[in-house]
Short mmCIF file of C-alpha atoms in Angstrom, two decimals:
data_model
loop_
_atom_site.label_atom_id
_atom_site.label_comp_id
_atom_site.label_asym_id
_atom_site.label_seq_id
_atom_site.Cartn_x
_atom_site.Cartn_y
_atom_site.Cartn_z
CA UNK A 302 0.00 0.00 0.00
CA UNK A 303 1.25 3.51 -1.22
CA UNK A 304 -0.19 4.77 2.21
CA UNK A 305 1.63 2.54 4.44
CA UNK A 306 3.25 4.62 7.35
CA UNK A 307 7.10 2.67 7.37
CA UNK A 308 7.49 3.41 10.84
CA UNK A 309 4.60 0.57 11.92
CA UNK A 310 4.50 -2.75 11.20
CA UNK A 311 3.25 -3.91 7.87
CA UNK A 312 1.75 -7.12 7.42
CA UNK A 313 2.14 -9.81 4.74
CA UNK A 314 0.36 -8.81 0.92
CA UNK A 315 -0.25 -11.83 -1.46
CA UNK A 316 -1.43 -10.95 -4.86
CA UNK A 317 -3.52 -13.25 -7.41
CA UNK A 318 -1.78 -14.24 -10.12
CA UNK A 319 -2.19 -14.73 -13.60
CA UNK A 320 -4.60 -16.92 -14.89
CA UNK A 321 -3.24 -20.29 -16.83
CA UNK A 322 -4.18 -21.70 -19.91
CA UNK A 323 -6.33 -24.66 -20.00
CA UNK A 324 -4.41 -27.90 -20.47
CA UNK A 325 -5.99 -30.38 -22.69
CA UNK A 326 -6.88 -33.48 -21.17
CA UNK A 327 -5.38 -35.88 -23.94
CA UNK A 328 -1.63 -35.61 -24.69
CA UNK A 329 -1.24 -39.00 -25.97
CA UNK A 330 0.63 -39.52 -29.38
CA UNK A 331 -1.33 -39.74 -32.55
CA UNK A 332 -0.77 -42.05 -35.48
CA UNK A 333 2.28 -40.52 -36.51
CA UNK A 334 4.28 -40.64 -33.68
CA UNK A 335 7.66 -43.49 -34.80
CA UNK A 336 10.02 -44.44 -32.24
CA UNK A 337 13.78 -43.77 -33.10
CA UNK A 338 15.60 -46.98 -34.09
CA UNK A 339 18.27 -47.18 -31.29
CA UNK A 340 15.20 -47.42 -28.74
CA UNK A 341 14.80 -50.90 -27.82
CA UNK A 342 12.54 -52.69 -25.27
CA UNK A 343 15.46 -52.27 -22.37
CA UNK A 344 16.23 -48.73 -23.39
CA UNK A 345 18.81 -47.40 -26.25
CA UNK A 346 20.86 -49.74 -27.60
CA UNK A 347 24.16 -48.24 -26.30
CA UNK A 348 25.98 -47.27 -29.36
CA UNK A 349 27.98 -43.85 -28.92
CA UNK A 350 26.78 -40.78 -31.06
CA UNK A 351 28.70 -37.74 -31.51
CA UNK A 352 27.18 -34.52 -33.16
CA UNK A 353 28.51 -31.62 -34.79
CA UNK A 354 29.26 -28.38 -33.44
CA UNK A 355 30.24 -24.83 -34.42
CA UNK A 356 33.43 -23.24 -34.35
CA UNK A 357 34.48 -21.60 -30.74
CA UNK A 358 35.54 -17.97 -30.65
CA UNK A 359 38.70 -17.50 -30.15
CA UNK A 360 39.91 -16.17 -26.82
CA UNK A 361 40.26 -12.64 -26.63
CA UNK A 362 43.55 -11.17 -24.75
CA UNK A 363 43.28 -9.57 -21.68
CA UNK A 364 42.43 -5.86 -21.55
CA UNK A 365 44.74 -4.46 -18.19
CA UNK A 366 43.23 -0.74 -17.18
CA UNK A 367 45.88 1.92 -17.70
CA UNK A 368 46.70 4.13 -14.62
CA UNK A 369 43.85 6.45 -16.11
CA UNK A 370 40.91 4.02 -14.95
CA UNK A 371 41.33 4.43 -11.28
CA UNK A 372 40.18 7.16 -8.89
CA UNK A 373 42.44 7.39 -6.09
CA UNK A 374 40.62 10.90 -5.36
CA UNK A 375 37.29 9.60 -4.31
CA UNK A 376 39.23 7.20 -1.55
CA UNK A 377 39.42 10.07 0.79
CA UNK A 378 36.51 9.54 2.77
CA UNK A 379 37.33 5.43 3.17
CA UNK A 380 40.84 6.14 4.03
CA UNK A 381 40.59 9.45 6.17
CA UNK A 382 38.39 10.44 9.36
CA UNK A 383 36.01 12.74 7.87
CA UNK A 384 33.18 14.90 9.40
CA UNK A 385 29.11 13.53 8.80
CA UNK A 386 27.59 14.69 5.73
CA UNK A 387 23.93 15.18 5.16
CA UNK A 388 21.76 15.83 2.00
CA UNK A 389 18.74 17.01 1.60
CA UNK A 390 16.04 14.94 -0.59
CA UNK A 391 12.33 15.57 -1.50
CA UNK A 392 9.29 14.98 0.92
CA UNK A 393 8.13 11.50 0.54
CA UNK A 394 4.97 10.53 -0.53
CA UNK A 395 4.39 8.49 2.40
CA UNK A 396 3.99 11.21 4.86
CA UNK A 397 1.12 13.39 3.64
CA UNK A 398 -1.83 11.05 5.94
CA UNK A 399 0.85 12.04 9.12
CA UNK A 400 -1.61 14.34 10.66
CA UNK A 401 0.87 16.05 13.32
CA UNK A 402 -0.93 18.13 16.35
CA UNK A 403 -1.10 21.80 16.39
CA UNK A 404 -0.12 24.27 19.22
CA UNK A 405 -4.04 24.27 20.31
CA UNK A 406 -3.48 20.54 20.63
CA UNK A 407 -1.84 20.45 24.04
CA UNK A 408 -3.26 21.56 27.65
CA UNK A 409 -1.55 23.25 30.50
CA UNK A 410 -2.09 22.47 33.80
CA UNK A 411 -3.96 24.63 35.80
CA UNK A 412 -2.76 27.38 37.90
CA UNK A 413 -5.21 28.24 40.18
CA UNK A 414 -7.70 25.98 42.75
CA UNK A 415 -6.45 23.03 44.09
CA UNK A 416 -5.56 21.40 41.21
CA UNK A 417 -2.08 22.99 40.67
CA UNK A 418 0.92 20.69 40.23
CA UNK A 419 3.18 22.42 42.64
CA UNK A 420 1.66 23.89 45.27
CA UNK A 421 -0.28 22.65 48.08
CA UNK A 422 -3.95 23.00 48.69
CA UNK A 423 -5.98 24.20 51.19
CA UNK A 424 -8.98 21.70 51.74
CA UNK A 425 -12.46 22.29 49.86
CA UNK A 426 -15.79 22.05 51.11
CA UNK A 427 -18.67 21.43 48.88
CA UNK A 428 -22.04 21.96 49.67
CA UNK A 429 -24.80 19.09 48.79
CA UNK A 430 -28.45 19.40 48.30
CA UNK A 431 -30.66 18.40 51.37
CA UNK A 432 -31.68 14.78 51.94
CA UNK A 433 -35.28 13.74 52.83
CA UNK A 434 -34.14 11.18 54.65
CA UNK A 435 -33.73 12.04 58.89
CA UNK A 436 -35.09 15.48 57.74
CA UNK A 437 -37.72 17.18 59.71
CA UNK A 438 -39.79 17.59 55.90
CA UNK A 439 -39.78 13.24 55.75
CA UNK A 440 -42.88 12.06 54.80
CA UNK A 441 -42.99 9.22 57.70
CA UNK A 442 -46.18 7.29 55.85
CA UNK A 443 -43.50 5.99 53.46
CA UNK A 444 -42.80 3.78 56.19
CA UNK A 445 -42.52 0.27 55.31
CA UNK A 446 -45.04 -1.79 57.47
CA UNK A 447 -44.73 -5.37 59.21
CA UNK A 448 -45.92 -7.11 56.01
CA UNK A 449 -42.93 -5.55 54.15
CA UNK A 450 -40.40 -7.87 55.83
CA UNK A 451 -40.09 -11.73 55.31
CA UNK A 452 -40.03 -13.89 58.07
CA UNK A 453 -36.39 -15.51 57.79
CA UNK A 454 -36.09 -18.65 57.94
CA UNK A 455 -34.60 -20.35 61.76
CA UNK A 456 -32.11 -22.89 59.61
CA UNK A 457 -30.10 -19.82 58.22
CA UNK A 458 -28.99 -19.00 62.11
CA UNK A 459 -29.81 -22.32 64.00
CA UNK A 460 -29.04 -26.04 63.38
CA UNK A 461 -31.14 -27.67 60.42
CA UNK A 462 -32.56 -30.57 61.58
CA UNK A 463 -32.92 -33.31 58.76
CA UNK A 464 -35.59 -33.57 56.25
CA UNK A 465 -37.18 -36.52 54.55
CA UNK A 466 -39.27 -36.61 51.60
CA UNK A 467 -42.01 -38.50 50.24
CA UNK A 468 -41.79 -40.60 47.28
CA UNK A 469 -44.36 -42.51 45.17
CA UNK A 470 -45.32 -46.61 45.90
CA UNK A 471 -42.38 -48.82 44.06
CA UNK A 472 -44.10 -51.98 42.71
CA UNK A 473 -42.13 -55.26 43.13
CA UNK A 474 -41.00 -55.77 38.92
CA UNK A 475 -42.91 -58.71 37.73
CA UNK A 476 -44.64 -60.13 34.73
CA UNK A 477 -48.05 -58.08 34.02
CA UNK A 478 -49.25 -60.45 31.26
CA UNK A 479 -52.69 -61.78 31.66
CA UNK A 480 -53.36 -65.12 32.68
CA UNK A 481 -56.17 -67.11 31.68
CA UNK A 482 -58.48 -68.25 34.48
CA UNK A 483 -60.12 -71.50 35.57
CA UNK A 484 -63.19 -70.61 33.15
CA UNK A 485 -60.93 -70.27 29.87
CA UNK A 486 -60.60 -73.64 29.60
CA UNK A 487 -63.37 -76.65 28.37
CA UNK A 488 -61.58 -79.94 29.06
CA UNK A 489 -65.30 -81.45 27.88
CA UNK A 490 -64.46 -80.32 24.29
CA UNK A 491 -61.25 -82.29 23.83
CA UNK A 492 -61.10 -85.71 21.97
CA UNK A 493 -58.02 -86.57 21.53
CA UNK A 494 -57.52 -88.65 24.34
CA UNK A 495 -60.10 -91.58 24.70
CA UNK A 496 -62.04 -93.88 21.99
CA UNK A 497 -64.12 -91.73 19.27
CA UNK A 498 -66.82 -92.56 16.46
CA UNK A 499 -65.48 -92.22 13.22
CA UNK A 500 -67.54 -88.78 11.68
CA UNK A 501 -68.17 -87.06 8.38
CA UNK A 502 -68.76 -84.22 6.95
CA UNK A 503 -70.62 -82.76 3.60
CA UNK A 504 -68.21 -80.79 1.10
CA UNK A 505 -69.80 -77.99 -0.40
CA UNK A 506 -72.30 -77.21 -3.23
CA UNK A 507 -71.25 -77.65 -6.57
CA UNK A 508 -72.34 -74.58 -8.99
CA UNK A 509 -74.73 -76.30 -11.61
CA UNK A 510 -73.64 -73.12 -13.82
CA UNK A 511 -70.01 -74.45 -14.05
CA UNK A 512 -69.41 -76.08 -17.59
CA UNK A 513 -67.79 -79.73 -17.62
CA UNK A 514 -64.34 -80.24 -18.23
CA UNK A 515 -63.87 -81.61 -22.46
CA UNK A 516 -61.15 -83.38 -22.95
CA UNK A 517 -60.18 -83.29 -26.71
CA UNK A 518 -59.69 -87.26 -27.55
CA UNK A 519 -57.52 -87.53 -30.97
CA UNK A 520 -58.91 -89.66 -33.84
#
């Protein structure tokens, strides 16, 4: 930032960069691609190649400076003591936000009352408005009465004695299904167990509106 004061702290700036071009998703060879012929299966084939190169320049001598090409003139201030030298350079940029105070900007102590720095002060007395409270104008039916006050309870300032509550009836855990009674059951009805008559029974009523089965016989 241009208006960055340098004497605070400046905090790390990351900028977005430029934006890429889109790769293609397919770079594989088309039908033309041909594989050298020293490329085998294991690699190339080992055989030494040697290519052909241009001509080097030749080697130009050494060019030693003359005793014009030094400056032993401008050494004077690495060599000798000298005195500080200042220059003076353009207002920066940077400063022109630097808003510094005015004159009207600072306050002087006071110099009279008892708020001076250096001298001592004789006490102050300040005069506050009347209270209505302990006056002779209180207005006593403001009073609170005895129902005002809460009766406070004796285990704050004596011992507590214990206290036991009341719970609900616990039930024993058991099984709550229903079980049949002596009347459920009719031991007259069952069979099984002794001699019985063989006994039939009638199937059901044919519908006379059902058509006969015809079974196709083959000449």
């Amino acid at each position: 930032m241009n208006n960055h004061d340098p004497r605070m702290q400046k905090g790390p700036a990351f900028s977005f960069g430029t934006r890429h071009r889109h790769l293609q998703a397919n770079f594989s060879p088309g039908p033309g691609y041909l594989v050298p012929s020293n490329i085998t299966r294991v690699g190339r084939d080992g055989t030494p190649a040697y290519s052909v190169y241009g001509r080097r320049k030749d080697i130009q001598p050494f060019q030693t400076p003359g005793p014009g090409s030094y400056s032993p003139e401008n050494a004077i201030k690495t060599t000798y003591y000298s005195p500080p030298a200042f220059s003076l350079s353009a207002r920066t940029k940077l400063f022109r936000n630097d808003q510094t105070p005015g004159p009207a900007a600072y306050m002087l102590p006071p110099v009279l009352g008892p708020r001076v720095v250096n001298k001592t002060a004789a006490p102050n007395v300040s005069f506050s408005g009347r209270s209505p409270i302990g006056s002779f104008h209180e207005d006593l039916r403001k009073t609170p009465g005895p129902g005002t006050y809460q009766v406070v309870d004796s285990c704050v300032y004596r011992h507590k004695a214990p206290q036991y509550s009341i719970t609900g009836r616990n039930m024993m855990p058991g099984d709550t299904t229903k079980k049949p009674g002596p009347g459920a059951h009719h031991p007259e009805r069952v069979t099984f167990t002794g001699i019985k008559a063989p006994s039939f029974s009638f199937g059901i009523r044919h519908s006379e509106y059902i058509a006969p089965i015809i079974v196709d016989g083959g000449d």
